[in-house]
mmCIF file of C-alpha atoms in Angstrom:
data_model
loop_
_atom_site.group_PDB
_atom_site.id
_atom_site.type_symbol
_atom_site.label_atom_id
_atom_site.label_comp_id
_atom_site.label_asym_id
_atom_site.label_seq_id
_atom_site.Cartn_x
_atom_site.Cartn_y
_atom_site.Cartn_z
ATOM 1 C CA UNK K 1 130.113 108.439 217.855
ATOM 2 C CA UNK K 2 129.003 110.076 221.375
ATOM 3 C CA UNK K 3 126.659 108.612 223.496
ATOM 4 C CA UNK K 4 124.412 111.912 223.038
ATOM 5 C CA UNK K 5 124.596 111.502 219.028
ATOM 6 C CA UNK K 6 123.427 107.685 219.866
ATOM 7 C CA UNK K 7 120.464 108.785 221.803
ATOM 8 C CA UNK K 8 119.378 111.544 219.676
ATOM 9 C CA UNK K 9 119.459 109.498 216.649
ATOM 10 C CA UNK K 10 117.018 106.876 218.204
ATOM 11 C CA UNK K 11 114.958 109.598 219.533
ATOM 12 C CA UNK K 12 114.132 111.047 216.659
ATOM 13 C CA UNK K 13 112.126 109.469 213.965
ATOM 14 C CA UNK K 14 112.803 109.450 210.958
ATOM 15 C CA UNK K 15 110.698 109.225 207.795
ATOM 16 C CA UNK K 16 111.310 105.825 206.918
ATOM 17 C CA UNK K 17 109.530 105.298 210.228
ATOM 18 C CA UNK K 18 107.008 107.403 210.342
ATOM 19 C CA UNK K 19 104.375 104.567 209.767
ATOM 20 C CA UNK K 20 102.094 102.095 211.573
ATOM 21 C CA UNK K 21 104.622 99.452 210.867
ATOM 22 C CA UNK K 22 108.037 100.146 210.498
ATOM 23 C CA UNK K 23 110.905 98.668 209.350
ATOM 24 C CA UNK K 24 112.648 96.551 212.060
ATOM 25 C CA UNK K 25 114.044 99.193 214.577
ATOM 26 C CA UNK K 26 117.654 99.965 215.139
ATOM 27 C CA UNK K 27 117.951 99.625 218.553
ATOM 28 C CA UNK K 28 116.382 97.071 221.148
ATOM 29 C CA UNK K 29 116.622 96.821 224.906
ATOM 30 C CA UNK K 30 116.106 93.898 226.541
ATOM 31 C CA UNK K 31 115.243 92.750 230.381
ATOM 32 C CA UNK K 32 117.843 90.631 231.351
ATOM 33 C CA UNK K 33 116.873 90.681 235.013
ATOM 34 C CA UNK K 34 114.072 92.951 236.065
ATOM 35 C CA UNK K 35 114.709 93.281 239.841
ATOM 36 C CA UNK K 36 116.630 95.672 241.497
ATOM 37 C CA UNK K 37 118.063 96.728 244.485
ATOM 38 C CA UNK K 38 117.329 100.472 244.516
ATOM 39 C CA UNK K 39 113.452 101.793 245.465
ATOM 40 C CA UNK K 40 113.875 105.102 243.042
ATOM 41 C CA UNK K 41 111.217 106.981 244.159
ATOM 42 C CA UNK K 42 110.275 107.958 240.613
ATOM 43 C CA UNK K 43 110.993 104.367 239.371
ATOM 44 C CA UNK K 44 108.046 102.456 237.188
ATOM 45 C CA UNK K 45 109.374 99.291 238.998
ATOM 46 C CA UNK K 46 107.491 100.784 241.916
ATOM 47 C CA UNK K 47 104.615 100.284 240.522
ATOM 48 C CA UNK K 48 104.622 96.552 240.395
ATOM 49 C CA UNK K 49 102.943 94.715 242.785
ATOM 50 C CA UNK K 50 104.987 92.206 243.620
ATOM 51 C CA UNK K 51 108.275 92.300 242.604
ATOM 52 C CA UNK K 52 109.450 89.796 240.619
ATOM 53 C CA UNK K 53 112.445 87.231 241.765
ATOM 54 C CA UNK K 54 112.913 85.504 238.286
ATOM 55 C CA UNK K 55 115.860 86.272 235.006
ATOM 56 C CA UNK K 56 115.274 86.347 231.743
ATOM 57 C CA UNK K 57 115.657 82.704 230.007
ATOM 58 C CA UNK K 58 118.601 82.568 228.335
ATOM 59 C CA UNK K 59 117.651 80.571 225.312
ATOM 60 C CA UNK K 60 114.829 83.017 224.845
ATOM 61 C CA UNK K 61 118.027 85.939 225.077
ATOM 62 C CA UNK K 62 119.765 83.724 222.440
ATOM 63 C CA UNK K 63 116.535 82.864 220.001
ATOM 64 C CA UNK K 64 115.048 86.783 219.988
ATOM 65 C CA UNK K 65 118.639 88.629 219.575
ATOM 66 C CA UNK K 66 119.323 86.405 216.170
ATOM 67 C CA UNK K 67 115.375 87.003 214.659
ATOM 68 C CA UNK K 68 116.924 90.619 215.990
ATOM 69 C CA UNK K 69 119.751 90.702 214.020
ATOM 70 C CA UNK K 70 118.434 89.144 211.062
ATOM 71 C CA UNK K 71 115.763 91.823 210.680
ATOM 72 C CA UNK K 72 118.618 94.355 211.051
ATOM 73 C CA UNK K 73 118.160 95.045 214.547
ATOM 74 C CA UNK K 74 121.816 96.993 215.109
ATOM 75 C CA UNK K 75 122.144 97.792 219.031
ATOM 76 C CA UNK K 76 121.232 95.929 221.908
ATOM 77 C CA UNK K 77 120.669 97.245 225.750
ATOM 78 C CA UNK K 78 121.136 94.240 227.773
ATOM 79 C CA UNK K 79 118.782 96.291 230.499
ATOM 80 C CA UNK K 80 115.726 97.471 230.359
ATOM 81 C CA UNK K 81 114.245 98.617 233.578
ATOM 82 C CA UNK K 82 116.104 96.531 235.967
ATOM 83 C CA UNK K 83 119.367 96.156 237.289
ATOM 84 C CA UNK K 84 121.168 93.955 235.499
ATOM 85 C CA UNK K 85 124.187 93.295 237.416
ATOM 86 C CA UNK K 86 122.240 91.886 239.428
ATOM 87 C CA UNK K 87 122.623 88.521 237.692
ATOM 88 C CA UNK K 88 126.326 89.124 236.419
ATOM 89 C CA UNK K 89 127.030 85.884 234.771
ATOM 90 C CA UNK K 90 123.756 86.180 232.648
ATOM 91 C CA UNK K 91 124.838 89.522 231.709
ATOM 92 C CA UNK K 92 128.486 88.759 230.741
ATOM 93 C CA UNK K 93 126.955 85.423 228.870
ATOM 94 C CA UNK K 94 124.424 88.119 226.874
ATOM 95 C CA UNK K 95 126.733 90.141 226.173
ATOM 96 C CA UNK K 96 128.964 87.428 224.610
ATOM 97 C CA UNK K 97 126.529 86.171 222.895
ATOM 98 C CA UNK K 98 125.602 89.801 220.884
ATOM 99 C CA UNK K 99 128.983 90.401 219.952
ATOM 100 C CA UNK K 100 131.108 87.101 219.566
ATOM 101 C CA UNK K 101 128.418 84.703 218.370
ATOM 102 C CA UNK K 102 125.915 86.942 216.308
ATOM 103 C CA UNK K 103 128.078 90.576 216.075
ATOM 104 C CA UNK K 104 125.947 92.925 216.891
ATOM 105 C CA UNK K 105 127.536 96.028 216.250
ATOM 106 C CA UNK K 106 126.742 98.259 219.302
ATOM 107 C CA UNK K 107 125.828 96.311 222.843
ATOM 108 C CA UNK K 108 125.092 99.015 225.911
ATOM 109 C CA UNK K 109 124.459 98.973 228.706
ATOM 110 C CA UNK K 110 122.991 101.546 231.920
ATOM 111 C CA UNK K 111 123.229 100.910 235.356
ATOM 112 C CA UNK K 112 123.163 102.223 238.797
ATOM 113 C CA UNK K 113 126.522 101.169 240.108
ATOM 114 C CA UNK K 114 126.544 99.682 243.148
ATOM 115 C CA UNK K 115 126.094 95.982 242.062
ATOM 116 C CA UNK K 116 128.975 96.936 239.772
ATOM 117 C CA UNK K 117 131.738 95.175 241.631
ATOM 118 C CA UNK K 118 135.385 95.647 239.271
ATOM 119 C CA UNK K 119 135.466 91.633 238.334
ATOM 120 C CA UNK K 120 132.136 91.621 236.863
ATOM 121 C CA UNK K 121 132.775 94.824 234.709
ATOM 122 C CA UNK K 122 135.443 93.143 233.704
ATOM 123 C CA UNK K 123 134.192 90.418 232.226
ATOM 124 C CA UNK K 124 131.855 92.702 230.781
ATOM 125 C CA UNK K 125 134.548 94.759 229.045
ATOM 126 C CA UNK K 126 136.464 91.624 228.049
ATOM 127 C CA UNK K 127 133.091 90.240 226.299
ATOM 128 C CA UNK K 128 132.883 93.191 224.318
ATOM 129 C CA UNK K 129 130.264 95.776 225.746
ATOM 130 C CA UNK K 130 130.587 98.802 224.111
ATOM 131 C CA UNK K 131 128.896 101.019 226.158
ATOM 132 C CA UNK K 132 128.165 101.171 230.081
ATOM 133 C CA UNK K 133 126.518 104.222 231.578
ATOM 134 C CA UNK K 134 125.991 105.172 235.121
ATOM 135 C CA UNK K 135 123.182 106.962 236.388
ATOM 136 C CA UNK K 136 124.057 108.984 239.201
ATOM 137 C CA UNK K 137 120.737 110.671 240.473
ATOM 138 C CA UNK K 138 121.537 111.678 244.423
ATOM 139 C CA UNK K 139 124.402 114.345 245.624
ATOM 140 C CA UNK K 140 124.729 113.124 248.650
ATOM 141 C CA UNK K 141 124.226 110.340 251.281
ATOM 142 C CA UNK K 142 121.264 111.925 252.829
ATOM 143 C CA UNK K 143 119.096 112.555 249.251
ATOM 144 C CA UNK K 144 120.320 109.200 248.165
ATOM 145 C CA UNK K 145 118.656 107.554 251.031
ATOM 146 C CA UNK K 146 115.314 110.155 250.635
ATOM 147 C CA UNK K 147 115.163 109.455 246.473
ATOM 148 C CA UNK K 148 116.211 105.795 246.200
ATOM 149 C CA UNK K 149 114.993 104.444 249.494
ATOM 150 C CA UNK K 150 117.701 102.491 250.519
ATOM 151 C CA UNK K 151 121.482 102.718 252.870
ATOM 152 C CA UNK K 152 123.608 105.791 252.122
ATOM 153 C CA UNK K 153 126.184 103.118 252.115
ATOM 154 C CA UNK K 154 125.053 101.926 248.691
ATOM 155 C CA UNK K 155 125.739 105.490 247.414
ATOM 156 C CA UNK K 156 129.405 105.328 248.222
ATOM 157 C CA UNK K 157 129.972 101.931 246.868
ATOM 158 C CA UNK K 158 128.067 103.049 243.615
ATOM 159 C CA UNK K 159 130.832 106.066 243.493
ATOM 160 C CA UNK K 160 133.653 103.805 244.356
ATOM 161 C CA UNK K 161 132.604 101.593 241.379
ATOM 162 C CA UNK K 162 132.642 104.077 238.731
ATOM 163 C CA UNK K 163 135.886 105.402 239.311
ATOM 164 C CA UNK K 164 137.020 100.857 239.801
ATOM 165 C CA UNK K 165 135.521 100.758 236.404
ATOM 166 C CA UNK K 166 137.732 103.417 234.928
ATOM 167 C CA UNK K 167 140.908 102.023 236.298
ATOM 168 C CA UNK K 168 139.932 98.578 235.019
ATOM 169 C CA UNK K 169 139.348 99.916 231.371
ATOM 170 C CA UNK K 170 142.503 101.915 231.480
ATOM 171 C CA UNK K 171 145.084 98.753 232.739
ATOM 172 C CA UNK K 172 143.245 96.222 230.574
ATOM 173 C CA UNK K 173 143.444 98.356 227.819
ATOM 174 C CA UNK K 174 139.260 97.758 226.929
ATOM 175 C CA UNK K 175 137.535 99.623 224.898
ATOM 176 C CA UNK K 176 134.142 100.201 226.698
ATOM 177 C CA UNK K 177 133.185 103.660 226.364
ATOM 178 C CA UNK K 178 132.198 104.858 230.199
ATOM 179 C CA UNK K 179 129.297 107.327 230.467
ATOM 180 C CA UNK K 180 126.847 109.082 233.040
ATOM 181 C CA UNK K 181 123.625 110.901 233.108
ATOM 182 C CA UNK K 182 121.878 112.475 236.331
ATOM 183 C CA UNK K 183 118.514 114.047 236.497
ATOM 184 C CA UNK K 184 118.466 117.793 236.609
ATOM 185 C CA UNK K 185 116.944 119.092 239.786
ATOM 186 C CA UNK K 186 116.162 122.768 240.835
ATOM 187 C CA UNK K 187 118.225 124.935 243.027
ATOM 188 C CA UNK K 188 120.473 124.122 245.337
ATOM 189 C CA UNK K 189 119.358 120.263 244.812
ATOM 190 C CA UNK K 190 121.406 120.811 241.403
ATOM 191 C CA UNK K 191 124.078 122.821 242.694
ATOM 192 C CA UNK K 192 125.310 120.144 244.782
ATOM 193 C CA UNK K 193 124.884 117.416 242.153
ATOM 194 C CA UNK K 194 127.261 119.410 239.845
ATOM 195 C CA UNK K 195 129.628 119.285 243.154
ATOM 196 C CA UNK K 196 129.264 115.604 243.392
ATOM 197 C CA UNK K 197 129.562 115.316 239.415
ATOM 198 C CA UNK K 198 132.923 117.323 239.261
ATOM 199 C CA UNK K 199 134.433 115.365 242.123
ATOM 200 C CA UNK K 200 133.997 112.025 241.655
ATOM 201 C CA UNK K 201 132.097 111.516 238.222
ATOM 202 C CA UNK K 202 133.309 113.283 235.605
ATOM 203 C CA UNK K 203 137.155 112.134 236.095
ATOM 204 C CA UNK K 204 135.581 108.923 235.797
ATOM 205 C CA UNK K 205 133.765 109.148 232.190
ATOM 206 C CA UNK K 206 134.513 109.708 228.792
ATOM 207 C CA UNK K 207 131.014 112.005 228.262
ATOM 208 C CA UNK K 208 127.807 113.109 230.916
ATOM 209 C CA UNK K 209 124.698 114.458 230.105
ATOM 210 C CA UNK K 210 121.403 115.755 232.036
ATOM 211 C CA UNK K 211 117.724 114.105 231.832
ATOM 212 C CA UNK K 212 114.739 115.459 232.998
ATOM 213 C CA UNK K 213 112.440 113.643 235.590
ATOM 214 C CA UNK K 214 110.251 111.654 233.807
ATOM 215 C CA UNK K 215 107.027 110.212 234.817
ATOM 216 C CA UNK K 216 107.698 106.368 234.252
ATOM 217 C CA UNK K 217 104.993 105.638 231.837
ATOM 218 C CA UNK K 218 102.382 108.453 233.414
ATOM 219 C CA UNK K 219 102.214 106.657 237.196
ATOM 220 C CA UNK K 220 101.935 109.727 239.417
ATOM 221 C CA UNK K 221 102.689 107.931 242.563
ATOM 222 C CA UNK K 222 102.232 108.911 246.193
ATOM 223 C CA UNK K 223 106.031 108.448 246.308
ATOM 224 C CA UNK K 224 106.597 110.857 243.736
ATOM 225 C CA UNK K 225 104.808 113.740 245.151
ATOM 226 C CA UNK K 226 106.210 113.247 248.691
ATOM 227 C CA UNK K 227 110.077 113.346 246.865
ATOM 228 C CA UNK K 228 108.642 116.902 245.261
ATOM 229 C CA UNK K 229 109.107 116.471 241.631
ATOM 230 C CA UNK K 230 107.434 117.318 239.222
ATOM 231 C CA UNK K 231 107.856 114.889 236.588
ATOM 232 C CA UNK K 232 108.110 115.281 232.479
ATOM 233 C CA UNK K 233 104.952 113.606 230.380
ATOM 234 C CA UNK K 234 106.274 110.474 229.148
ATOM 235 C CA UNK K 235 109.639 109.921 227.528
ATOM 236 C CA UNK K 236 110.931 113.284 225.610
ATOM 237 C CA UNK K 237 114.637 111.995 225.670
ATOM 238 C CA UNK K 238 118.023 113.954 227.035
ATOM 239 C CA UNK K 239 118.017 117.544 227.872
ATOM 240 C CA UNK K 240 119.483 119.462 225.380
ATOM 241 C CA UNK K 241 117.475 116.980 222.507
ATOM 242 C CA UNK K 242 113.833 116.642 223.733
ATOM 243 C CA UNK K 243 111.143 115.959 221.871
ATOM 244 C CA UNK K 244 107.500 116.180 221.200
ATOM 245 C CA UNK K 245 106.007 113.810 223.522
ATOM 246 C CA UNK K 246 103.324 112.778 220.381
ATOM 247 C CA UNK K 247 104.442 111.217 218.925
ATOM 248 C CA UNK K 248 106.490 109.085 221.102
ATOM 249 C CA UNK K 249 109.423 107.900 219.684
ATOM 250 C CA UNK K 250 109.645 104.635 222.359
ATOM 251 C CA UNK K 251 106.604 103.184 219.918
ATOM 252 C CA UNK K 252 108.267 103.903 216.556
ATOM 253 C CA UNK K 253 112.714 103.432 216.868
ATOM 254 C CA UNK K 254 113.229 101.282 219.603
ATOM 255 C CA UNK K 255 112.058 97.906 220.762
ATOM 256 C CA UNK K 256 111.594 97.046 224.769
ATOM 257 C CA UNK K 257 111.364 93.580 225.820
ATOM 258 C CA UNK K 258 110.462 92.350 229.608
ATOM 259 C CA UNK K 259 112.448 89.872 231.250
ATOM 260 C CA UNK K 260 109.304 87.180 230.713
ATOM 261 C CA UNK K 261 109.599 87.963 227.013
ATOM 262 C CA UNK K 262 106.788 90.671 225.868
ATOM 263 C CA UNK K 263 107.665 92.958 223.895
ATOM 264 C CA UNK K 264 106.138 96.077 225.093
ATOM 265 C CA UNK K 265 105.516 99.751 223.247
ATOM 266 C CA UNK K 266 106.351 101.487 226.333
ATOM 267 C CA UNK K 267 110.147 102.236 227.711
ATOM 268 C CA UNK K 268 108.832 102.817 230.898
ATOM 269 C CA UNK K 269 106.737 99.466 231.218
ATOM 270 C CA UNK K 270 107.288 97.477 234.558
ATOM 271 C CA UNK K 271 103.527 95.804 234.591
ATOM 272 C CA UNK K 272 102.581 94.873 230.644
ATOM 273 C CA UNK K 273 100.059 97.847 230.521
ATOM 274 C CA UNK K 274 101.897 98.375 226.765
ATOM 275 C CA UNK K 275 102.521 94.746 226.084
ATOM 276 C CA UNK K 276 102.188 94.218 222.134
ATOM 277 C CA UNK K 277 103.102 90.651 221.742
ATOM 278 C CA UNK K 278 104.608 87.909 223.408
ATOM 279 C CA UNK K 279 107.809 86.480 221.988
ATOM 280 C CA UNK K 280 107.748 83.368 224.046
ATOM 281 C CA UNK K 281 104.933 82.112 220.995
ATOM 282 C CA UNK K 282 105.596 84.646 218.146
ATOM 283 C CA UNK K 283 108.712 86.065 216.207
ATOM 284 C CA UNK K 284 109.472 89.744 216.993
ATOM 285 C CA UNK K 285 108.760 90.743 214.142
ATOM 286 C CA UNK K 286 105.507 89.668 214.294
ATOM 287 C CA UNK K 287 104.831 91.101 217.294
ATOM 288 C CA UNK K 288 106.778 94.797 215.937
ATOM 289 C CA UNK K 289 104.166 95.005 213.475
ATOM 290 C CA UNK K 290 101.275 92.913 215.425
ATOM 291 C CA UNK K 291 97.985 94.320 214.828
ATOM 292 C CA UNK K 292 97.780 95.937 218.381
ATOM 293 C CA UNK K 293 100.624 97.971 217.812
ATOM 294 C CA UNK K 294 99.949 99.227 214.628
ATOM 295 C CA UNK K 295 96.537 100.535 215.651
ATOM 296 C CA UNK K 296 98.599 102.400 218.528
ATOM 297 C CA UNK K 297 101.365 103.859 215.963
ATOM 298 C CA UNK K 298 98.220 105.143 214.351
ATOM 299 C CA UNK K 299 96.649 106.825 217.114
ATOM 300 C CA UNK K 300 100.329 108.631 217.685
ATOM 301 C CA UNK K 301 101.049 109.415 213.755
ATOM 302 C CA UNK K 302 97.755 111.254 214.302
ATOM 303 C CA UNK K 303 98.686 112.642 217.482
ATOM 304 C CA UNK K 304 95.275 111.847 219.093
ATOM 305 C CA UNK K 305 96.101 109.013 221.371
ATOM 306 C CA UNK K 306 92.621 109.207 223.336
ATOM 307 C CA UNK K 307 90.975 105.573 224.096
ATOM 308 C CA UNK K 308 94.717 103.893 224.048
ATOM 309 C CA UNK K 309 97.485 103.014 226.824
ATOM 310 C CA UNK K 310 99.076 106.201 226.204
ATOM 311 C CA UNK K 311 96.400 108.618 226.910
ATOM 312 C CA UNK K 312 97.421 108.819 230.610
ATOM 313 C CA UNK K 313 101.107 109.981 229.882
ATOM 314 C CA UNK K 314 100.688 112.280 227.218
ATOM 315 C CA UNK K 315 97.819 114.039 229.433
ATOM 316 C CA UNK K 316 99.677 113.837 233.135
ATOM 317 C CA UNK K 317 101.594 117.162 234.417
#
């Protein structure tokens, strides 16, 4: 199955779950670390605070991926906002865990490359990820430094990575399927990322497709309006496949879990605003169909989301 049929079928909701508690959802993504070392200018980790220095706990990983699978949870993103190569062996020990010990059927996994040194892909590859994904969002050395706020230098070791990672598929003979997605820009801005793209991405991946620039959970930041973007209302999905923005498919098909173990309603949730339970004292289930989120599922199904967490993003741009 392509990585664009994946997405599309999470992104759109189905009948089944068209209700203010669903059945358990098919796909979950899950925090394993939540810092990173990129400063995206249109990033909802810029919105925190303080960033935080701390992993996810690995025998909460282990207990909330088996009540996962037993309530039929099918794919796991061992991500969720942050970069998780930045803790490597957690990640490879995750991953391990969702395939060999309780065999998840789908494990994926998106990063931004340039913590993605070969030997740690590797291991990733030879514990059974399915799917890593790239995002490549800058054309050049001089709009990488502008959008993600830190040395051009990263932005060729990010390149040099993906095109490691396909030559360390190809000679251990893995089965990984290797992906990318960029943001579309405007104008010569996208011209030159479909340069960059042709050059030294797409030999590199099995499939690539464009997103639009979202607004991270409805946080118009300063940042954001000095980069000049106008970012999309909430989370509509992949270009080609968007969708309504009410209601939002993050609260209905797919789960999101912080690194500190809450499981929130948002995809774009780096400060709890859309927290919905805590997993560290209830089962995920319970906290899929807690009370809180059920009222919120409501509010969407009716597409009047006024008074909730979600009135922001549906309203900004």
């Amino acid at each position: 199955m392509a990585i664009t049929e994946r997405i599309d079928n999470i992104t759109r909701i189905p009948s089944a779950y068209s209700k203010a508690r669903p059945p358990a959802p098919k796909s979950v993504k899950i925090e394993i670390s939540p810092r990173c070392n990129y400063r995206c200018g249109f990033c909802a980790l810029r919105t925190r605070e303080v960033q935080p220095k701390w992993d996810m706990d690995f025998g909460l990983f282990q207990r909330i991926t088996r009540e996962m699978r037993e309530a039929g949870v099918e794919e796991i993103g061992v991500f969720y906002l942050g970069e998780s190569f930045m803790n490597p062996r957690l990640l490879v020990d995750c991953i391990s865990h969702c395939k060999q010990t309780l065999g998840f059927p789908y494990v994926f996994l998106t990063s931004n490359a340039s913590m993605a040194f070969p030997e740690a892909v590797e291991a990733c590859m030879k514990a059974g990820l399915d799917s890593l994904k790239w995002s490549v969002n800058a054309a050049d050395e001089e709009q990488f430094e502008h959008v993600m706020g830190v040395s051009g230098k990263l932005f060729h070791r990010a390149l040099d990575n993906v095109q490691a990672a396909w030559w360390m598929r190809r000679q251990g003979g893995h089965r990984t399927g290797l992906y990318a997605s960029s943001i579309r820009y405007d104008g010569e801005q996208q011209r030159k990322m479909e340069d960059l793209l042709r050059e030294r991405v797409l030999p590199f991946v099995d499939q690539h497709y464009w997103l639009p620039l979202y607004s991270m959970g409805a946080f118009a930041t300063t940042r954001e309006e000095e980069l000049g973007y106008r970012p999309t209302a909430g989370n509509q999905g992949r270009l080609g496949a968007l969708r309504e923005p009410l209601p939002c498919w993050s609260a209905f098909t797919e789960g999101h879990v912080t690194a500190e173990g809450k499981l929130s309603a948002c995809c774009f949730d780096a400060t709890s605003n859309w927290a919905m339970g805590d997993l560290n004292s209830v089962s995920f289930m319970d906290a899929w169909n807690s009370e809180a989120f059920a009222m919120l599922r409501s509010a969407h199904l009716k597409r009047d989301v006024r008074g909730t967490v979600c009135e922001s993003c549906v309203a900004y741009g």
